Amino acid sequence: MGRPSLLFALAATLSLSTAIPAFAQQAFNRIATFPVAENLPDDIDPATPTSSEIITASEDGNTLVYSDSPLGAIGFVDITDPKTPKAAGILKVEGEPTSVTVVGGKAFAAVNTSGSYTDPSGKLLVMDIAGKQAEEACTLAGQPDSVAVSKDKRFLAIAIENERDEDVNDGAIPQMPAGTLQIVPLADGVADCDGIKTVDLTGLAAVAPEDPEPELVDFNDAGEIAVTLQESNHIAIVSAETGEIVSHFSAGSTSLDNIDTLDDGALRFDQSASDLLREPDAVKWLDDDRLVVANEGDYEGGSRSFSIFSKAGEVLYDSGADLDHRAALAGHYPDKRSDAKGVEPEGIEVAAYGDQRYIFVAEERSSLVAVYRDTGAEPEFVQVLPSGIGPEGVLAIPQRNLLVTANETDLVEDGGARSHVMVYELGEGAPAYPMIASVMQDGRPIGWGALSALAADPAQAGHLFAASDSVYGAQPAIFAVDATKTPAEVTRKIVVKRGDAPAQKLDIEGLASDGEGGFWLASEGRTDRLIPHAVYHVDAEGVIQEEIGLPPELLAHEIRYGFEGITTVGEGDEQMLVMAVQREWKDDPKGQVKLLAYKPSSEEWSAARYPLDATEKGWIGLSEITAHDGALYIVERDNLIGTAAKNKRLYKVALDGFKPAALDGDLPVVEKTLVRDLIEDIRSATNGYVVDKIEGFTIDADGEAYFVTDNDGVDDSSGETIFVKLGRLDAVN
């Protein structure tokens, strides 16, 4: 299906900015975060991988119920007090639960019991929510993927996907057996297993018509079921009462401009893609005549967008590149997915809060939920919400003004973040997130992320500079930040260059103003990747003017954990650059790291040692250094995340006690004083879990202190950037 001309008009009228739209007297903000590993019983290793995927709630909205595929369980969370979710236990099932819904006091879970892709099987498991006990099960026609209940509670719809084996013939379809749709009658909340109707969906689509793989289902008030056939790029509308197909249509294709299609370590939204099959995943009805889909893509498509269709198949709206752009503005664009499907919209929820109907789009790869207001025509952008890693399930609980997300990714085996359920509330006020965002320039977002350093503009209070690290190594950059605005605004991107080309082999981890419009950069080296440990002097346009390498007596002991900050002390011929080294090098005593000093006028190197706090888990290192008012302010942190995080601290070292010595002599150990524990500042900023990397800290011309976290370019990360104004130093101390 080609794009109607209406789409071009709609795309032309899209207005992207970080400004809050007209209805912003109310906003959704996160109020709680629940790691689902807390639901593990005592007899299961707490390091066991878990997941929250599809999520629903009891009819009173006080108990969340989610499917946990890797654990083979249904999980429960008590949100009677939504600001303090409590573990309510799990129910282990035989098989892999793929979806769950609630009718009365019962939960109905679709469970995959397949022995193989060619011999799919499944069951509909009925559970008592209060007693957390399985009661009965209906045998299904194959491997189920989703389940939904009709508005009048008379029917369940179950998408029997019978998914393909992606290791067979490179995942090409068809791969039999075909999927189907099953409709389960309900009477007073009891499933009639003998009355199940099976709807044949073969022969509908142009793509693999003999092998539909139904994905998601949803009911409208008229008792009609919308079902997506993702791999076939098709949508069908089915009567729950009769099992007849009311209509069906191709999801069609679309073309996009001003997107990033290259996984190249650079955020450049100057590319295009044509004739992208939408291949929708999630579907929700907006009313009895309109439905909205998340165009995730799976087989050969994915259009990075969400679309609104009429029941007859007319494309009423397509968001085009809007989701990618909104993610980029918030620093959440996943560059490593540029050559695939961008932010990858997967989940959809629709609900009315008061007289406003909202559309919530869960973006699996950017770890955002984009919120739009349904206007009956072109949706109006409202805000983006930070979520955990890989949001899949989205649940509106409008009777309590709540929204919930289930975030499936669990990185426990890599020491990363766990799967989380997150709770948001609609209330008066502005969005708390993003805390820092960029602007559009010439129809394209200023792409940013992985902020690894922060420095103050010495000439203007409230104006800062930030830098990105090697995640964007093909386009290293310095960003001008106006911190007088809320959110703080990235107004300019200065690409660091050698001559006219972006400089390569840099990992900027430290940034300082040179007082003359240019900058000093500290690059953390990594010999195995041919990235040198070095200091660079660049001009106001980012062009490298000077490169200062480390002397042999330092390089003889180097490891990969090098510079993590740079600052300037003194003026003129007495000016000294001071760099913080993150972790112990080979010649350092355990628990001590170097503060290196370099005097540009004499090219002399010297050093002192800094004593690290002890830790029982992970490691401790330095992340930033800045000089202000007779002291060096140093960020010391562990590499732990969430509830495991213990050390995110700001210390100071008096400059009159900082006496670096020659490298070939005994190095003095400085004395440090705790200024502030920053863990609660991170946690309370957006009520999320504690991220691991505070990478930037600075103090502006008025003595106001700021810190920022590094989101790792949204790679195995929630993508959240926490940007906090701590206030004046006399208040911080």
XYZ file of C-alpha atoms in Angstrom:
733
model
C 0.000 0.000 0.000
C 1.460 3.374 -0.952
C 1.277 6.475 1.223
C -1.748 8.721 0.749
C -0.890 12.320 0.017
C -2.366 13.142 3.407
C 0.721 11.658 5.045
C 3.002 14.161 3.345
C 0.852 16.979 4.636
C 0.859 15.518 8.125
C 4.608 15.017 8.085
C 5.083 18.582 6.906
C 3.076 19.902 9.820
C 4.994 18.004 12.480
C 6.640 20.508 14.772
C 9.504 19.185 16.846
C 10.874 21.100 19.793
C 11.593 20.555 23.433
C 8.846 22.982 24.384
C 5.876 21.619 26.331
C 2.608 21.554 24.348
C -0.611 23.303 25.225
C -2.016 20.683 27.605
C 1.166 20.451 29.665
C -0.447 21.592 32.896
C -0.600 17.828 33.416
C 2.194 15.349 32.807
C 3.071 11.744 33.461
C 6.031 11.325 35.793
C 7.646 8.220 37.197
C 6.871 7.646 40.854
C 8.336 4.186 41.459
C 10.625 1.488 40.112
C 10.393 -2.200 40.990
C 13.124 -4.724 40.063
C 11.237 -7.954 39.370
C 14.117 -10.005 40.801
C 12.727 -8.953 44.189
C 9.875 -11.359 43.451
C 12.203 -14.350 43.442
C 11.477 -16.729 46.329
C 14.185 -17.632 48.803
C 14.834 -21.018 47.187
C 15.823 -19.442 43.839
C 19.252 -17.878 43.310
C 18.781 -14.063 43.277
C 21.085 -13.933 40.237
C 18.585 -15.993 38.207
C 17.515 -14.098 35.062
C 13.942 -12.816 35.206
C 11.816 -10.652 32.972
C 8.651 -8.581 32.993
C 7.147 -8.686 29.522
C 3.394 -8.360 29.130
C 1.680 -6.735 32.099
C -1.885 -6.295 33.286
C -3.637 -5.470 36.550
C -6.410 -6.641 38.804
C -9.686 -4.866 38.175
C -9.170 -2.574 41.169
C -5.735 -1.620 39.798
C -3.943 -2.594 42.998
C -2.144 -5.739 41.833
C 0.047 -5.960 38.750
C 0.293 -9.292 36.955
C 3.100 -9.909 34.448
C 4.464 -12.733 32.332
C 8.035 -13.839 33.026
C 9.155 -16.011 30.138
C 12.747 -16.897 31.170
C 11.647 -17.845 34.676
C 8.565 -19.705 33.449
C 6.315 -17.826 35.842
C 3.551 -15.305 36.341
C 4.610 -12.508 38.676
C 2.577 -10.273 40.957
C 3.328 -6.791 42.330
C 1.316 -5.009 45.001
C 0.837 -1.353 44.066
C -1.810 -0.498 46.644
C 0.611 2.303 47.408
C 1.928 2.984 43.888
C 4.935 4.902 45.185
C 6.200 1.845 47.073
C 5.542 -1.298 44.996
C 5.908 -4.516 46.949
C 6.829 -8.004 45.843
C 3.703 -10.168 45.817
C 5.271 -13.397 44.635
C 5.259 -15.607 41.573
C 3.417 -18.639 40.285
C 5.609 -21.090 38.407
C 3.960 -22.652 35.362
C 4.821 -25.557 33.108
C 5.915 -23.882 29.909
C 6.719 -20.355 28.760
C 4.092 -17.722 29.575
C 3.856 -15.243 26.721
C 0.948 -13.011 27.728
C -1.596 -12.466 30.470
C -4.925 -10.715 31.022
C -7.412 -10.434 33.892
C -11.135 -11.105 34.216
C -12.622 -10.607 37.660
C -10.415 -12.304 40.214
C -8.799 -14.569 37.643
C -5.704 -14.180 35.515
C -5.644 -15.873 32.119
C -2.161 -16.645 30.828
C -1.207 -17.843 27.359
C 1.514 -20.450 27.834
C 3.795 -21.890 25.158
C 4.379 -25.617 25.684
C 5.883 -26.356 22.253
C 8.354 -29.184 21.860
C 9.695 -27.650 18.658
C 8.913 -25.053 16.005
C 7.359 -27.745 13.825
C 5.281 -29.205 16.647
C 3.855 -26.138 18.402
C 1.487 -26.394 21.335
C 0.088 -24.236 24.074
C -2.483 -23.811 26.785
C -4.662 -21.161 28.345
C -3.935 -21.258 32.063
C -6.500 -19.885 34.531
C -5.178 -18.640 37.873
C -6.710 -17.291 41.039
C -5.024 -13.943 41.702
C -5.637 -13.809 45.449
C -4.499 -17.374 46.075
C -1.857 -17.392 43.327
C -2.916 -20.847 42.307
C -3.510 -22.426 38.907
C -7.044 -23.737 38.550
C -7.575 -25.091 35.035
C -6.272 -24.945 31.511
C -7.623 -25.084 27.970
C -5.610 -26.793 25.254
C -4.809 -24.408 22.413
C -4.187 -25.003 18.716
C -0.517 -24.104 18.862
C 2.027 -21.675 20.305
C 0.225 -18.621 21.733
C 1.732 -15.149 21.608
C -0.902 -12.842 23.072
C -4.256 -12.820 24.809
C -6.867 -10.100 25.267
C -10.344 -9.901 26.802
C -13.386 -8.245 25.248
C -14.844 -5.146 26.861
C -17.997 -7.029 27.900
C -15.920 -9.918 29.353
C -17.634 -12.445 27.050
C -14.619 -13.492 25.003
C -10.881 -13.994 25.052
C -8.902 -13.656 21.835
C -5.631 -15.561 21.540
C -3.103 -15.094 18.753
C -1.628 -18.501 17.948
C 1.600 -17.421 16.307
C 3.386 -20.704 15.600
C 6.514 -18.629 15.082
C 9.165 -19.520 12.561
C 12.628 -20.861 13.324
C 14.996 -18.065 12.374
C 17.852 -20.559 12.062
C 16.077 -22.395 9.248
C 16.643 -20.959 5.780
C 17.722 -17.663 7.373
C 14.280 -17.345 8.879
C 12.505 -17.115 5.540
C 8.770 -17.748 5.449
C 6.660 -19.717 4.902
C 7.497 -22.199 7.640
C 4.625 -24.444 8.557
C 2.451 -24.920 10.489
C 0.517 -21.710 9.990
C -0.682 -19.604 12.868
C -4.304 -18.871 13.637
C -6.671 -16.917 15.900
C -8.676 -18.585 18.642
C -11.726 -17.115 20.383
C -12.595 -18.456 23.826
C -16.135 -17.881 25.157
C -16.410 -16.733 28.773
C -19.385 -17.151 31.089
C -19.115 -15.363 34.442
C -15.350 -15.369 34.049
C -15.144 -19.086 33.312
C -13.525 -20.211 30.059
C -15.541 -22.566 27.857
C -12.747 -24.737 26.505
C -15.129 -26.816 24.419
C -16.576 -23.730 22.752
C -13.320 -22.337 21.385
C -13.621 -21.047 17.808
C -10.594 -21.204 15.515
C -10.342 -18.556 12.797
C -8.373 -19.433 9.675
C -6.194 -16.476 8.678
C -4.490 -18.074 5.671
C -4.946 -16.662 2.211
C -5.318 -13.061 3.357
C -1.888 -11.479 2.978
C 0.269 -10.932 -0.081
C 3.345 -11.963 1.941
C 3.396 -15.689 2.792
C -0.408 -16.023 2.639
C -0.202 -19.703 3.566
C 1.756 -18.995 6.769
C 0.324 -16.130 8.842
C 1.988 -15.564 12.230
C -0.571 -13.634 14.325
C 1.152 -11.382 16.827
C -1.088 -9.135 18.959
C -4.843 -8.864 19.469
C -7.238 -6.248 20.840
C -11.016 -5.777 21.114
C -13.121 -2.698 20.382
C -16.444 -1.935 22.081
C -18.299 -3.551 19.178
C -16.764 -6.930 19.954
C -14.409 -6.898 16.996
C -10.882 -8.229 17.243
C -7.938 -6.563 15.533
C -5.072 -8.986 14.942
C -1.687 -8.166 13.442
C 0.063 -10.606 11.107
C 3.471 -9.021 11.536
C 5.655 -11.051 9.195
C 2.954 -10.882 6.519
C 2.589 -7.093 6.995
C -1.160 -7.486 7.343
C -4.026 -6.688 9.724
C -7.316 -8.536 10.071
C -10.565 -7.548 11.792
C -12.607 -10.459 13.137
C -16.052 -10.657 14.775
C -15.745 -12.284 18.182
C -19.394 -13.326 18.071
C -19.269 -15.186 14.757
C -15.579 -15.742 14.123
C -15.999 -14.198 10.675
C -13.345 -11.950 9.138
C -14.952 -8.510 8.866
C -12.117 -6.929 6.904
C -8.416 -7.312 6.262
C -5.767 -5.156 4.651
C -2.067 -4.724 4.093
C -0.247 -2.504 6.584
C 1.552 -1.065 3.566
C 4.829 0.807 3.461
C 6.220 4.255 4.011
C 9.371 6.249 3.247
C 11.421 8.312 5.673
C 13.716 11.323 5.386
C 16.131 12.839 7.889
C 16.918 9.583 9.668
C 20.142 7.793 10.581
C 20.572 4.524 8.677
C 24.246 3.826 9.469
C 25.639 2.004 12.483
C 28.846 4.013 12.322
C 29.445 5.660 15.686
C 28.003 8.992 14.563
C 24.571 10.571 14.993
C 23.787 12.033 11.584
C 20.137 12.390 10.650
C 20.710 13.175 7.003
C 19.769 9.880 5.358
C 16.602 8.432 3.841
C 14.910 5.060 3.440
C 12.230 4.149 0.926
C 9.341 1.695 0.806
C 9.727 0.361 4.341
C 7.162 -2.312 5.151
C 5.471 -1.373 8.403
C 5.158 -4.935 9.792
C 3.148 -3.912 12.871
C 3.513 -5.650 16.210
C 1.188 -4.271 18.902
C -2.314 -3.025 18.063
C -4.921 -1.087 20.035
C -8.306 0.310 19.085
C -8.734 4.069 19.468
C -12.486 3.703 19.017
C -14.765 1.345 17.112
C -13.504 2.593 13.750
C -9.804 3.456 14.252
C -6.856 1.403 15.415
C -3.230 2.261 16.103
C -0.245 -0.034 15.543
C 3.441 -0.040 16.505
C 5.487 -0.704 13.365
C 8.315 -2.680 14.956
C 9.176 -4.825 11.955
C 10.465 -8.354 12.169
C 10.839 -10.187 8.878
C 11.855 -7.723 6.178
C 10.436 -4.459 7.425
C 9.985 -2.029 10.275
C 9.234 1.623 9.618
C 10.272 3.175 12.971
C 6.792 4.632 13.298
C 3.293 4.133 14.596
C 0.273 4.338 12.323
C -3.450 4.905 12.660
C -5.726 2.944 10.331
C -9.433 2.966 9.752
C -11.187 -0.354 10.172
C -11.357 -0.516 6.380
C -7.580 -0.162 6.033
C -7.210 3.521 5.173
C -3.997 5.028 6.538
C -5.180 7.989 8.598
C -1.780 8.904 10.055
C 1.819 7.747 10.128
C 4.342 9.251 12.536
C 7.210 9.024 10.042
C 10.554 9.848 11.660
C 8.982 11.468 14.709
C 9.828 8.679 17.159
C 13.470 8.589 16.030
C 13.683 12.367 16.293
C 12.075 12.533 19.737
C 14.483 9.889 20.977
C 17.449 11.792 19.540
C 16.359 15.017 21.201
C 16.264 13.210 24.547
C 19.658 11.555 24.008
C 18.057 8.111 23.626
C 18.634 7.374 19.960
C 20.249 3.884 19.613
C 22.883 4.402 16.910
C 23.761 0.709 16.888
C 20.255 0.067 15.569
C 20.498 2.673 12.807
C 21.090 0.042 10.149
C 18.084 -1.920 11.395
C 14.876 -0.408 12.737
C 15.913 2.613 14.760
C 14.022 3.002 18.034
C 11.914 -0.067 17.165
C 8.404 0.732 18.423
C 6.973 -2.479 19.868
C 4.256 -1.846 22.439
C 1.098 0.268 22.249
C -1.421 1.317 24.860
C -4.456 3.585 24.524
C -6.491 5.021 27.387
C -8.614 8.022 28.369
C -7.645 9.962 31.461
C -10.501 12.304 32.123
C -11.462 13.854 28.792
C -8.057 13.261 27.208
C -7.251 10.094 25.259
C -3.564 9.193 25.128
C -1.478 6.920 22.927
C 1.596 5.357 24.542
C 4.279 3.923 22.248
C 6.929 1.688 23.848
C 10.260 1.830 22.011
C 12.264 -1.317 22.615
C 15.680 -0.026 21.525
C 15.567 3.547 22.841
C 13.996 2.444 26.145
C 11.476 5.266 25.963
C 7.710 5.498 25.987
C 6.484 8.261 23.691
C 3.189 9.829 24.750
C 0.759 11.413 22.284
C -2.711 12.866 22.655
C -5.366 11.441 20.354
C -7.086 14.375 18.668
C -9.185 12.377 16.223
C -6.814 13.480 13.458
C -3.046 13.999 13.780
C -1.917 12.977 17.277
C -0.316 15.680 19.392
C 3.032 14.908 20.986
C 2.986 15.259 24.773
C 6.240 13.900 26.245
C 8.667 11.000 26.439
C 8.968 8.828 29.522
C 12.161 7.095 30.653
C 11.679 3.374 31.035
C 13.843 0.410 31.875
C 15.760 -1.494 29.230
C 13.529 -2.902 26.514
C 9.987 -1.764 27.380
C 7.543 -4.285 25.961
C 4.383 -4.154 28.044
C 2.526 -0.884 28.635
C -0.516 -0.717 30.879
C -2.798 2.221 31.578
C -4.706 2.293 34.873
C -6.696 5.486 34.295
C -9.001 5.020 37.294
C -5.936 5.592 39.457
C -4.194 8.062 37.109
C -1.396 5.515 36.726
C 0.638 4.104 33.867
C 2.896 1.045 34.143
C 5.643 -0.343 31.913
C 7.194 -3.799 31.897
C 10.799 -3.795 30.752
C 11.959 -7.197 29.636
C 15.758 -6.987 29.508
C 17.680 -8.484 32.425
C 21.452 -7.984 32.291
C 22.251 -9.727 35.566
C 24.675 -12.119 33.864
C 26.703 -9.107 32.666
C 26.500 -7.273 35.978
C 24.025 -4.800 34.495
C 20.513 -3.584 35.220
C 17.742 -6.011 36.072
C 14.334 -6.195 34.477
C 12.076 -3.559 36.032
C 8.436 -2.620 36.320
C 8.010 1.145 36.392
C 5.047 3.151 37.658
C 4.065 6.624 36.472
C 1.365 9.016 37.624
C -0.530 11.693 35.749
C -0.571 14.880 37.769
C -0.213 18.617 37.748
C 3.093 20.037 36.605
C 5.698 19.640 33.915
C 7.531 16.467 32.872
C 10.531 15.692 35.082
C 12.232 13.985 32.143
C 14.211 14.582 30.029
C 16.445 16.636 32.288
C 18.572 17.644 29.300
C 17.464 17.701 25.659
C 18.635 19.056 22.333
C 16.831 21.102 19.700
C 15.995 20.717 16.039
C 18.194 22.422 13.476
C 17.155 22.564 9.811
C 14.578 19.819 10.313
C 16.999 17.456 12.068
C 17.684 16.790 15.733
C 21.053 17.558 17.267
C 22.088 14.003 18.108
C 23.822 13.542 21.446
C 24.416 10.943 24.158
C 27.102 9.202 26.206
C 28.006 12.450 27.995
C 31.364 11.720 29.575
C 32.570 15.150 30.670
C 31.230 18.497 31.807
C 32.824 21.948 31.966
C 31.626 25.448 32.747
C 31.665 28.384 30.386
C 33.806 30.822 32.392
C 32.065 33.799 30.815
C 28.403 32.908 31.416
C 26.739 31.511 34.506
C 24.418 28.637 33.739
C 26.156 27.863 30.449
C 28.139 24.650 30.234
C 29.891 22.368 27.790
C 29.657 18.589 27.633
C 31.446 15.968 25.546
C 30.613 12.496 24.267
C 32.918 9.511 24.555
C 34.034 6.779 22.159
C 30.515 5.409 21.692
C 30.356 8.095 19.018
C 33.994 7.757 18.049
C 33.359 8.503 14.369
C 32.097 11.954 15.316
C 33.587 13.046 18.666
C 31.839 16.173 19.839
C 31.573 18.971 22.350
C 28.076 20.245 23.135
C 27.054 23.710 24.275
C 24.462 23.419 27.057
C 22.146 26.159 28.297
C 21.457 25.037 31.859
C 19.317 28.085 32.611
C 16.471 26.331 30.785
C 14.322 23.426 31.942
C 15.156 20.934 30.649
C 18.740 22.022 30.080
C 19.138 22.603 26.357
C 21.840 21.294 24.048
C 22.062 24.202 21.642
C 25.123 23.394 19.552
C 27.257 20.452 18.527
C 30.951 21.139 17.913
C 32.572 18.203 16.146
C 36.210 17.662 17.172
C 38.284 17.633 13.995
C 41.729 17.102 12.620
C 41.730 19.629 9.835
C 38.331 19.411 8.169
C 37.530 15.804 9.109
C 36.133 14.393 12.362
C 39.046 13.277 14.521
C 39.394 9.532 14.955
C 40.880 7.468 17.776
C 39.580 9.709 20.563
C 37.731 8.769 23.733
C 36.920 12.099 25.328
C 36.523 11.645 29.080
C 37.648 15.063 30.273
C 36.811 18.605 29.184
C 37.916 22.034 30.395
C 37.737 25.544 29.029
C 41.059 27.075 28.066
C 39.712 30.541 28.980
C 40.114 31.784 25.410
C 37.149 30.137 23.719
C 38.865 26.791 23.136
C 39.079 23.601 25.155
C 41.397 21.084 26.735
C 40.341 17.483 26.163
C 41.505 14.400 28.028
C 41.236 11.218 25.962
C 41.201 7.867 27.726
C 43.513 5.604 25.816
C 43.134 1.987 24.903
C 46.238 0.497 23.364
C 44.532 -2.628 22.026
C 42.326 -0.341 19.909
C 45.181 2.030 19.012
C 43.604 4.878 20.999
C 46.384 6.866 22.659
C 46.302 8.266 26.185
C 46.584 11.960 25.377
C 45.574 15.549 26.066
C 44.338 17.699 23.183
C 44.023 21.448 22.824
C 41.230 22.438 20.441
C 39.961 25.801 19.261
C 36.417 27.140 19.527
C 35.393 25.232 16.393
C 36.758 21.960 17.698
C 39.871 21.837 15.491
C 42.805 20.168 17.229
C 45.698 22.606 17.665
C 47.980 20.513 19.843
C 48.304 16.896 20.970
C 50.160 16.042 24.167
C 51.083 12.396 24.626
C 52.105 10.748 27.852
C 55.808 10.341 28.608
C 57.385 6.864 28.438
C 57.691 6.552 32.215
C 53.894 6.712 32.457
C 53.081 4.627 29.398
C 55.245 1.816 30.696
C 52.599 1.196 33.369
C 49.380 2.049 31.494
C 46.205 0.007 31.354
C 42.957 0.789 29.530
C 41.426 2.769 32.420
C 43.078 6.129 31.864
C 41.995 9.765 31.945
C 38.538 10.484 33.361
C 38.681 14.227 33.759
C 40.766 17.332 33.213
C 40.814 20.756 34.813
C 43.052 23.826 34.886
C 44.797 25.367 37.880
C 46.649 28.704 37.837
C 47.237 31.148 35.001
C 49.874 32.110 32.462
C 53.195 30.322 32.735
C 52.041 28.821 36.027
C 48.957 27.212 34.547
C 48.779 23.509 35.207
C 46.502 20.868 33.709
C 45.355 18.275 36.223
C 43.972 14.937 35.034
C 42.248 12.225 37.043
C 43.179 8.628 36.158
C 40.243 6.299 36.646
C 41.827 3.179 38.140
C 45.117 1.873 39.449
C 47.848 1.482 36.834
C 50.506 -1.185 37.121
C 52.789 0.917 39.330
C 50.070 2.116 41.721
C 49.473 0.606 45.155
C 46.094 -1.089 45.422
C 43.430 1.449 46.322
C 45.360 4.465 45.002
C 45.120 6.203 41.646
C 47.069 9.046 40.107
C 46.228 12.692 39.760
C 48.523 13.738 36.919
C 49.703 17.293 36.413
C 51.150 18.860 33.262
C 52.534 22.380 32.886
C 52.182 23.495 29.222
C 54.778 26.264 29.569
C 57.567 23.871 30.578
C 56.114 20.565 29.323
C 56.771 19.071 32.769
C 54.810 16.101 34.149
C 54.247 15.370 37.820
C 51.746 13.403 39.896
C 50.184 12.708 43.250
C 48.163 9.753 44.422
C 44.519 9.754 45.477
C 43.186 7.192 48.002
C 40.078 5.339 46.831
C 37.281 4.139 49.076
C 37.102 0.409 49.676
C 34.429 -1.741 48.058
C 33.176 -5.277 48.566
C 31.833 -5.656 45.019
C 32.904 -4.368 41.621
C 35.533 -1.669 41.483
C 35.977 1.956 42.566
C 37.496 4.649 40.376
C 37.486 8.337 39.509
C 35.134 9.856 36.953
C 35.673 13.622 36.937
C 37.743 16.459 38.313
C 37.199 20.209 38.384
C 39.035 23.023 40.159
C 37.115 25.712 42.006
C 37.811 28.166 44.804
C 40.998 26.593 46.145
C 40.016 22.954 45.776
C 39.880 20.069 43.354
C 36.405 18.514 43.268
C 36.562 14.848 42.324
C 33.823 12.341 41.515
C 34.538 8.878 42.865
C 32.202 6.012 41.996
C 31.754 2.280 41.829
C 30.707 0.459 38.660
C 27.525 -0.922 40.193
C 23.931 -0.231 39.283
C 20.482 -0.302 40.874
C 20.259 -1.626 44.428
C 23.868 -2.846 44.226
C 25.235 0.702 43.806
C 26.934 1.992 46.961
C 29.431 4.685 45.987
C 28.651 7.767 43.868
C 30.452 10.443 45.868
C 31.806 13.933 45.460
C 35.061 14.633 47.292
C 37.353 17.639 47.429
C 41.104 17.977 47.752
C 42.482 21.305 48.958
C 44.813 22.829 46.374
C 47.246 23.927 49.072
C 47.640 20.229 49.904
C 48.040 19.154 46.281
C 51.804 19.002 45.736
C 52.475 16.735 42.753
C 55.988 15.316 42.610
C 58.265 14.264 39.790
C 57.299 10.977 38.182
C 60.572 9.276 39.087
C 60.199 9.998 42.802
C 57.868 9.065 45.625
C 54.394 10.369 44.901
C 52.563 12.060 47.768
C 49.070 10.914 48.729
C 46.468 13.678 48.924
C 43.870 14.058 51.653
C 40.225 14.066 50.586
C 37.055 15.364 52.224
C 33.564 14.091 51.461
C 31.352 16.816 50.014
C 28.222 14.861 49.098
C 26.900 11.364 48.533
C 25.185 11.597 45.152
C 23.214 8.336 45.166
C 20.032 9.908 46.486
C 20.367 12.760 43.986
C 20.363 10.173 41.186
C 17.528 8.130 42.638
C 15.247 11.053 43.412
C 15.862 12.892 40.140
C 13.312 10.792 38.239
C 12.446 7.993 40.711
C 14.384 5.478 38.635
C 17.062 3.012 39.591
C 20.591 4.238 40.330
C 22.670 4.280 37.149
C 26.349 3.487 37.371
C 28.150 6.301 35.592
C 28.355 9.822 36.939
C 30.849 11.043 34.362
C 30.564 14.828 34.406
C 30.757 17.426 37.160
C 31.403 21.136 37.009
C 30.879 24.411 38.825
C 29.725 27.421 36.845
C 30.716 31.071 37.006
C 28.231 31.699 39.836
C 29.386 28.742 41.926
C 26.461 26.510 40.957
C 27.402 22.816 40.813
C 26.082 20.349 38.222
C 26.560 16.682 37.427
C 25.569 14.470 34.512
C 25.518 10.726 33.890
C 26.758 8.778 30.865
C 24.041 6.675 29.167
C 26.513 4.555 27.149
C 24.798 5.516 23.913
C 21.740 3.428 24.897
C 23.781 0.239 24.452
C 22.798 -2.226 27.201
C 21.520 0.819 29.028
C 18.170 2.408 29.780
C 19.462 5.458 27.931
C 18.615 7.753 30.807
C 20.790 10.819 31.257
C 20.483 12.271 34.734
C 21.375 15.970 34.737
C 21.240 17.599 38.152
C 21.828 21.131 39.344
C 23.097 20.664 42.882
C 23.192 24.365 43.729
C 25.834 26.619 45.160
C 28.853 25.049 46.767
C 28.129 26.505 50.187
C 24.780 24.659 50.042
C 26.355 21.464 48.710
C 29.071 21.304 51.379
